Coordinates of C-alpha atoms in Angstrom, one line a residue:
X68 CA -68.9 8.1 9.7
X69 CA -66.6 10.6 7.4
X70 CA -66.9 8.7 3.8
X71 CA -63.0 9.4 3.5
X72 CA -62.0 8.2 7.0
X73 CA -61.7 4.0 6.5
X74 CA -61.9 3.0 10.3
X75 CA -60.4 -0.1 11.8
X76 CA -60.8 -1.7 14.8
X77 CA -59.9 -4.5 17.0
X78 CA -57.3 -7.1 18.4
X79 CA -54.1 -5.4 20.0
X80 CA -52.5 -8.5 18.4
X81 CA -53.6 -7.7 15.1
X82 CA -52.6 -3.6 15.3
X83 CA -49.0 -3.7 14.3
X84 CA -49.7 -5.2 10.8
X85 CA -52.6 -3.0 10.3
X86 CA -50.6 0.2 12.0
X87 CA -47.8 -0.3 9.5
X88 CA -50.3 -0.9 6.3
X89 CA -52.0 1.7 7.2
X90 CA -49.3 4.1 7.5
X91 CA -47.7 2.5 3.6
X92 CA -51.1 2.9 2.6
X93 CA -51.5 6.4 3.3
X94 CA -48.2 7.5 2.2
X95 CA -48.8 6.1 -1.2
X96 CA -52.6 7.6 -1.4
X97 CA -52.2 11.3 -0.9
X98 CA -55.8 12.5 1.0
X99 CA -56.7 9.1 2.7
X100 CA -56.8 8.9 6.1
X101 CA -57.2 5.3 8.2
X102 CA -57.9 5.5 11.9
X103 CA -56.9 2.2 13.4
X104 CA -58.2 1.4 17.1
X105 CA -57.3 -1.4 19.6
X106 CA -60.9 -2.7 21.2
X107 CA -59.5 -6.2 21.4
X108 CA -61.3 -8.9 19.0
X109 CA -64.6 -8.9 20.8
X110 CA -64.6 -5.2 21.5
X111 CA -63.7 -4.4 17.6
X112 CA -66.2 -7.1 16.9
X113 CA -69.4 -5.1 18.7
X114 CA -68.5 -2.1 17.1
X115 CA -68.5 -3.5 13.9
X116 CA -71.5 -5.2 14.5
X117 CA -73.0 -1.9 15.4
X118 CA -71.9 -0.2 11.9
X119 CA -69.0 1.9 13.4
X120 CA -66.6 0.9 11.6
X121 CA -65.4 -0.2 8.0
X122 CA -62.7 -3.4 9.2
X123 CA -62.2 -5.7 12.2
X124 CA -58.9 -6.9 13.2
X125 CA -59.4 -10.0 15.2
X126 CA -56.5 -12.7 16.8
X127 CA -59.5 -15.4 16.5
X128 CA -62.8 -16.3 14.0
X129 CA -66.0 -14.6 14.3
X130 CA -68.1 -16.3 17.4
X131 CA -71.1 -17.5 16.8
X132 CA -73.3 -14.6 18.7
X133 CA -71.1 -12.0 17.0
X134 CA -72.1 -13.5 13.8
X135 CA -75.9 -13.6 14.8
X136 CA -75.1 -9.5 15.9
X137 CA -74.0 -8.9 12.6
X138 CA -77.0 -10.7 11.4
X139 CA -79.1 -9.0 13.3
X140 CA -77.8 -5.3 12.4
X141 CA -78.0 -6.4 8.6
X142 CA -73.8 -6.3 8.6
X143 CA -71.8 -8.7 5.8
X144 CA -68.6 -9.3 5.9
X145 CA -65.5 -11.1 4.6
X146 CA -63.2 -13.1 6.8
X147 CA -59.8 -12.5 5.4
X148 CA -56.7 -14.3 7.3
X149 CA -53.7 -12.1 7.2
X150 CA -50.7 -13.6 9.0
X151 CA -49.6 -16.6 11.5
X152 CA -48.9 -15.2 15.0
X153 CA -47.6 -17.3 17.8
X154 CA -48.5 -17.2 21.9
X155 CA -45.7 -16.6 23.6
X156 CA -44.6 -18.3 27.2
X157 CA -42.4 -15.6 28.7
X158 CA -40.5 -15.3 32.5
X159 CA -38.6 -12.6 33.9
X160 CA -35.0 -13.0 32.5
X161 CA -34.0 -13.8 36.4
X162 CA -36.1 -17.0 36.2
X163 CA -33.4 -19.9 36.2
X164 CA -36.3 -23.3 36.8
X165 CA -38.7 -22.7 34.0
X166 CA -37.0 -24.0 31.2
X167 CA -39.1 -25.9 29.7
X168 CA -43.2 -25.9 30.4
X169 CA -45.7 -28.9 29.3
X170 CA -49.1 -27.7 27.9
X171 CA -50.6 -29.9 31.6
X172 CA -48.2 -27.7 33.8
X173 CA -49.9 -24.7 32.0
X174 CA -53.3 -25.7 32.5
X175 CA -52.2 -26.1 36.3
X176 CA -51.3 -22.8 36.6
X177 CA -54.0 -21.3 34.2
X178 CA -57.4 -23.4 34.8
X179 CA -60.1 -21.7 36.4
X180 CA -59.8 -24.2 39.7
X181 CA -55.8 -23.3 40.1
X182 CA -57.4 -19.5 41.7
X183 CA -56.8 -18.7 45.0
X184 CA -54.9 -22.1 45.3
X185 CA -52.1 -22.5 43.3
X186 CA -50.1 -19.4 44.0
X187 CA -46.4 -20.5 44.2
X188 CA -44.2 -22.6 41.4
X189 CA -43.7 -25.5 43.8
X190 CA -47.0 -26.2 43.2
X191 CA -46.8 -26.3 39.5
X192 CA -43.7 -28.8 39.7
X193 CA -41.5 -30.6 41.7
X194 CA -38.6 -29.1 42.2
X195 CA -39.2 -26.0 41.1
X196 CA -38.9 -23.0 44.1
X197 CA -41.3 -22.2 46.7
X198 CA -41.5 -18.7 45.3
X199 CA -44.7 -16.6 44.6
X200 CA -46.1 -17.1 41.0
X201 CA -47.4 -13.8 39.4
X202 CA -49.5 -14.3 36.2
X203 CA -49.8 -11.9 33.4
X204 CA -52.4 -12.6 30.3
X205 CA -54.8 -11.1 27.9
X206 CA -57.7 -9.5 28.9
X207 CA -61.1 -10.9 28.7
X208 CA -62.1 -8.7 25.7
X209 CA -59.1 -10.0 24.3
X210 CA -59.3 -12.8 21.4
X211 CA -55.4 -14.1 22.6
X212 CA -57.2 -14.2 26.0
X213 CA -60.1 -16.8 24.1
X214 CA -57.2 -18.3 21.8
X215 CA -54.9 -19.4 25.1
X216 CA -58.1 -20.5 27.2
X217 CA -59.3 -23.6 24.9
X218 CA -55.8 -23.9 23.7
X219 CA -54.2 -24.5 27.2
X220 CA -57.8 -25.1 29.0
X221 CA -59.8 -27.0 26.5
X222 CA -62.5 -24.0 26.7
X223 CA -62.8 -20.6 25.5
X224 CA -62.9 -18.3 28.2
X225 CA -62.3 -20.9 31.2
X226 CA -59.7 -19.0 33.5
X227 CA -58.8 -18.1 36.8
X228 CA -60.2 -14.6 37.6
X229 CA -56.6 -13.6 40.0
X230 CA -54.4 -12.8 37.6
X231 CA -52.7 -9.2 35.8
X232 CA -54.7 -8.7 32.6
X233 CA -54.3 -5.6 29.9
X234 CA -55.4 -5.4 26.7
X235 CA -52.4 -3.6 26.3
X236 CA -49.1 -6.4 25.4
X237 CA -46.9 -3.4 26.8
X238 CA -48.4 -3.8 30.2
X239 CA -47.9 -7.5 30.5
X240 CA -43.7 -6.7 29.1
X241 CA -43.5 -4.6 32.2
X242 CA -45.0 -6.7 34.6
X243 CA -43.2 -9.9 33.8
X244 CA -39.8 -7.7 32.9
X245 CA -40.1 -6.5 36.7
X246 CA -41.0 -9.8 38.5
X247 CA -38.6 -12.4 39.2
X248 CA -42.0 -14.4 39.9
X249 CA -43.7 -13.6 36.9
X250 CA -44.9 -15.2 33.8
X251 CA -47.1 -14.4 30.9
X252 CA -48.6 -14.9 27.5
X253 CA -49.7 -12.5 24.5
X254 CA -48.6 -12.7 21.1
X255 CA -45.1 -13.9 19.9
X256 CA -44.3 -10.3 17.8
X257 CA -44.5 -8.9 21.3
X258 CA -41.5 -11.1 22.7
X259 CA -39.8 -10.7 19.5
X260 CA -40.0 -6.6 19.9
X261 CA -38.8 -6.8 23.6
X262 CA -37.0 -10.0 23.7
X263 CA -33.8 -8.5 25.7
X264 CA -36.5 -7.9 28.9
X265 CA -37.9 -11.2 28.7
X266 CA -37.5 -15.0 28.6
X267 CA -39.4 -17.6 26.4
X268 CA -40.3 -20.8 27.6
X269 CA -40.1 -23.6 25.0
X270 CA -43.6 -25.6 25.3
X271 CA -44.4 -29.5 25.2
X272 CA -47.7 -30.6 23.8
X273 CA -47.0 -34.1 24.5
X274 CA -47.5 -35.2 20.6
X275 CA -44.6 -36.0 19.1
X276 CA -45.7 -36.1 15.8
X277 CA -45.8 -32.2 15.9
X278 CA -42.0 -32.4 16.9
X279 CA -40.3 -34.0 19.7
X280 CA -40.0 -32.5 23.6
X281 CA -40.6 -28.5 24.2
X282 CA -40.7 -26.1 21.7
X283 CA -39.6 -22.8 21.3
X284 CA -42.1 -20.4 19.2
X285 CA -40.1 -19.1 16.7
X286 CA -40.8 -17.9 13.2
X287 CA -40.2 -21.4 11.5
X288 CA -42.0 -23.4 14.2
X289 CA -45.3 -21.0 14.2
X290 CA -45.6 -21.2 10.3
X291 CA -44.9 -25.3 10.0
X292 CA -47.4 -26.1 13.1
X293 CA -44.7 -27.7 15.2
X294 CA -45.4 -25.2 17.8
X295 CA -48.7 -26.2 19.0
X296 CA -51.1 -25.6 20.6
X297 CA -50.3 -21.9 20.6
X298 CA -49.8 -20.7 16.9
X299 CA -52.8 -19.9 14.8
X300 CA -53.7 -17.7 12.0
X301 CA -54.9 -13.8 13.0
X302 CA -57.6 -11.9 10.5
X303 CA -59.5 -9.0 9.2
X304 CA -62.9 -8.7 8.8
X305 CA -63.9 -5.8 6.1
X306 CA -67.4 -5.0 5.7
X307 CA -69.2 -6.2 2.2
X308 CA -70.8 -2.4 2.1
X309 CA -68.1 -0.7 3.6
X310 CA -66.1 -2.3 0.1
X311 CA -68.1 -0.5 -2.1
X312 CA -66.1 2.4 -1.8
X313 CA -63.6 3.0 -3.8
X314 CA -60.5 4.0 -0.8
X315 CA -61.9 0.8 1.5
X316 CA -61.8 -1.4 -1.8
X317 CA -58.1 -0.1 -2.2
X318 CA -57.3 -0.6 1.4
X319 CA -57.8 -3.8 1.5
X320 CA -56.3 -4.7 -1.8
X321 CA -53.4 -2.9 -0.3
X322 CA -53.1 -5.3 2.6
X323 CA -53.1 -8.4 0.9
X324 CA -51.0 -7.1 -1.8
X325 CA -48.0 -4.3 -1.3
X326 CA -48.8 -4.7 2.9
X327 CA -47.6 -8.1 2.4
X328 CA -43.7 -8.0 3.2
X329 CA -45.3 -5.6 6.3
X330 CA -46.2 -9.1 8.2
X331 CA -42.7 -9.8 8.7
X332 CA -41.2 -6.0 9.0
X333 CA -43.3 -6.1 12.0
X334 CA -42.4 -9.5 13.5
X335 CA -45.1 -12.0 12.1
X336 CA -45.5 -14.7 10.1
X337 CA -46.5 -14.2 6.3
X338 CA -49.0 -16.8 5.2
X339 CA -47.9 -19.2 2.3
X340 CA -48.1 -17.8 -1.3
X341 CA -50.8 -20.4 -2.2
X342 CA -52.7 -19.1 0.9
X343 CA -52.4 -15.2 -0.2
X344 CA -53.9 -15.7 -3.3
X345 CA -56.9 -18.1 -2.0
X346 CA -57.4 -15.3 0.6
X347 CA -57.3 -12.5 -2.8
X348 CA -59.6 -14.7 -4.0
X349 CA -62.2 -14.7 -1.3
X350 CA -62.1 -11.0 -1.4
X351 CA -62.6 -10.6 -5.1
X352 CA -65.1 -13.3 -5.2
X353 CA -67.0 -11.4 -2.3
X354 CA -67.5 -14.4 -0.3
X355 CA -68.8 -13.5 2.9
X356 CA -69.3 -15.1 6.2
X357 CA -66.9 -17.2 8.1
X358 CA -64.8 -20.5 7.3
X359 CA -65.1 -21.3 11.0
X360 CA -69.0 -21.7 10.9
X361 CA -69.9 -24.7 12.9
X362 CA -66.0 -25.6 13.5
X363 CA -63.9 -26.5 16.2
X364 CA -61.7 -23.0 15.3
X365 CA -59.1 -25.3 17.4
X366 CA -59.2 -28.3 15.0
X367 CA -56.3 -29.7 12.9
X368 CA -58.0 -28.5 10.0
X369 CA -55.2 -26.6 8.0
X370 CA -56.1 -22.9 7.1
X371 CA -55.5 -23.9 3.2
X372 CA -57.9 -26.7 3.4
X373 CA -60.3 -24.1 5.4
X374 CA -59.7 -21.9 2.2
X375 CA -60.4 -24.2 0.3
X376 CA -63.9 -25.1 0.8

């Protein structure tokens, strides 16, 4: 690895913010270059694991095994959230019935039991036309794809197998944007860039004491956790050695700091002041390893109580 290259890695979902720091970043420091690479979350996770890289972007904590790979290969780390991002429910503009979804109806459609069986959206409720459903989603690599599985499923990585999945958003705007039929999930910034090809679907959680009825994911209802299940904090990971140098240390100052007002330039959701400045602190403090360790990352545990333990 060139000392003067930083390398970054990772979640699609995570790319914009990093694209658009890095690009601030190097326009401001004259000679650095920062190469920034979509893997998805686990992908960007087993190459930082294997010391090819400086930073992970990742739309979920570090798993367990990819902290005992990291272990293993003698790699530290800091777990630094950067934003709020929201899972968008999107339809095909066309699509007149789905105007609302429930997080059960979801599960219906998405569970790994609903393959090869429920293939039109009569089946998902009454009333609605006996019309072929067309699903679009995160890939498997993906950490949306682990984020919406125990969100909407109740376990990570439970899914049907038959749907359209791309570790490229791009790919599932197309698909849904061309298919009366369709419907889809990746990360709200996505919608927001491309929201005149696409419909969002306000989701029901069934608790009202996160808001009453369906819910739209929006800026506000992402960042004061009415829109639940599907909003959640995204990170990056920089590597404890990888700090030691001078243009990574800077780098990663950058992002918390001037990169800030970059979360929502690029359609996310900045975390709270108080929350910036626990996060600066974790990074000049050093403190490695992850907040998730031994958690339920799905929990009602706020992300500043997290911080602050």
């Amino acid at each position: 690895m060139r000392a003067d290259i930083i390398k970054v890695d990772g979640s699609s979902t995570v790319f914009p913010i990093t694209e658009a720091v890095a690009e601030e970043f190097q326009r401001a420091n004259a000679g650095m270059r920062v190469t920034v690479g979509i893997s998805g979350t686990g992908g960007g996770f087993q190459k930082f694991c294997r010391d090819e890289t400086d930073v992970s972007d990742a739309s979920r904590p570090i798993r367990p095994t990819e902290v005992e790979a990291c272990a293993t290969a003698g790699v530290q780390y800091i777990e630094l959230p950067v934003a709020y991002d929201g899972l968008a429910i999107v339809v095909n503009p066309k699509n007149t019935w789905a105007t609302s979804m429930t997080v059960a109806e979801l599960k219906k459609m998405w569970e790994p039991e609903a393959q090869g069986k429920v293939m039109r959206w009569s089946q998902v409720r009454a009333g609605w036309p006996d019309r072929e459903l067309h699903l679009f989603g995160a890939g498997v690599d993906s950490g949306t794809f682990d984020y919406f599985t125990e969100a909407i499923n109740g376990k990570e990585d439970a899914s049907r197998g038959d749907y359209t999945s791309s570790e490229d958003d791009n790919v599932i705007v197309q698909g849904v944007s061309g298919d009366e039929g369709a419907l889809g999930f990746f990360g709200y910034a996505y919608y927001a860039e491309n929201k005149d090809k696409l419909k969002l679907v306000p989701v029901d959680d069934g608790d009202d004491a996160n808001g009453k009825g369906p819910i739209l994911a929006s800026l506000e209802t992402v960042k004061d956790g009415t829109y639940r299940p599907l909003s959640r904090p995204i990170f990056i990971y920089p590597k404890l050695k990888a700090l030691e140098r001078p243009e990574v240390r800077q780098f990663v100052e950058f992002y918390l700091g001037k990169g800030v007002p970059l979360v929502t330039e690029v359609g996310y959701i900045p975390l709270s002041d108080r929350e910036y400045e626990m996060v600066r602190g974790r990074l000049s403090s050093r403190k490695s390893g992850s907040m998730y360790e031994g958690t339920d990352s799905h929990s009602q545990v706020t992300l500043e109580q997290r911080l602050s333990r």
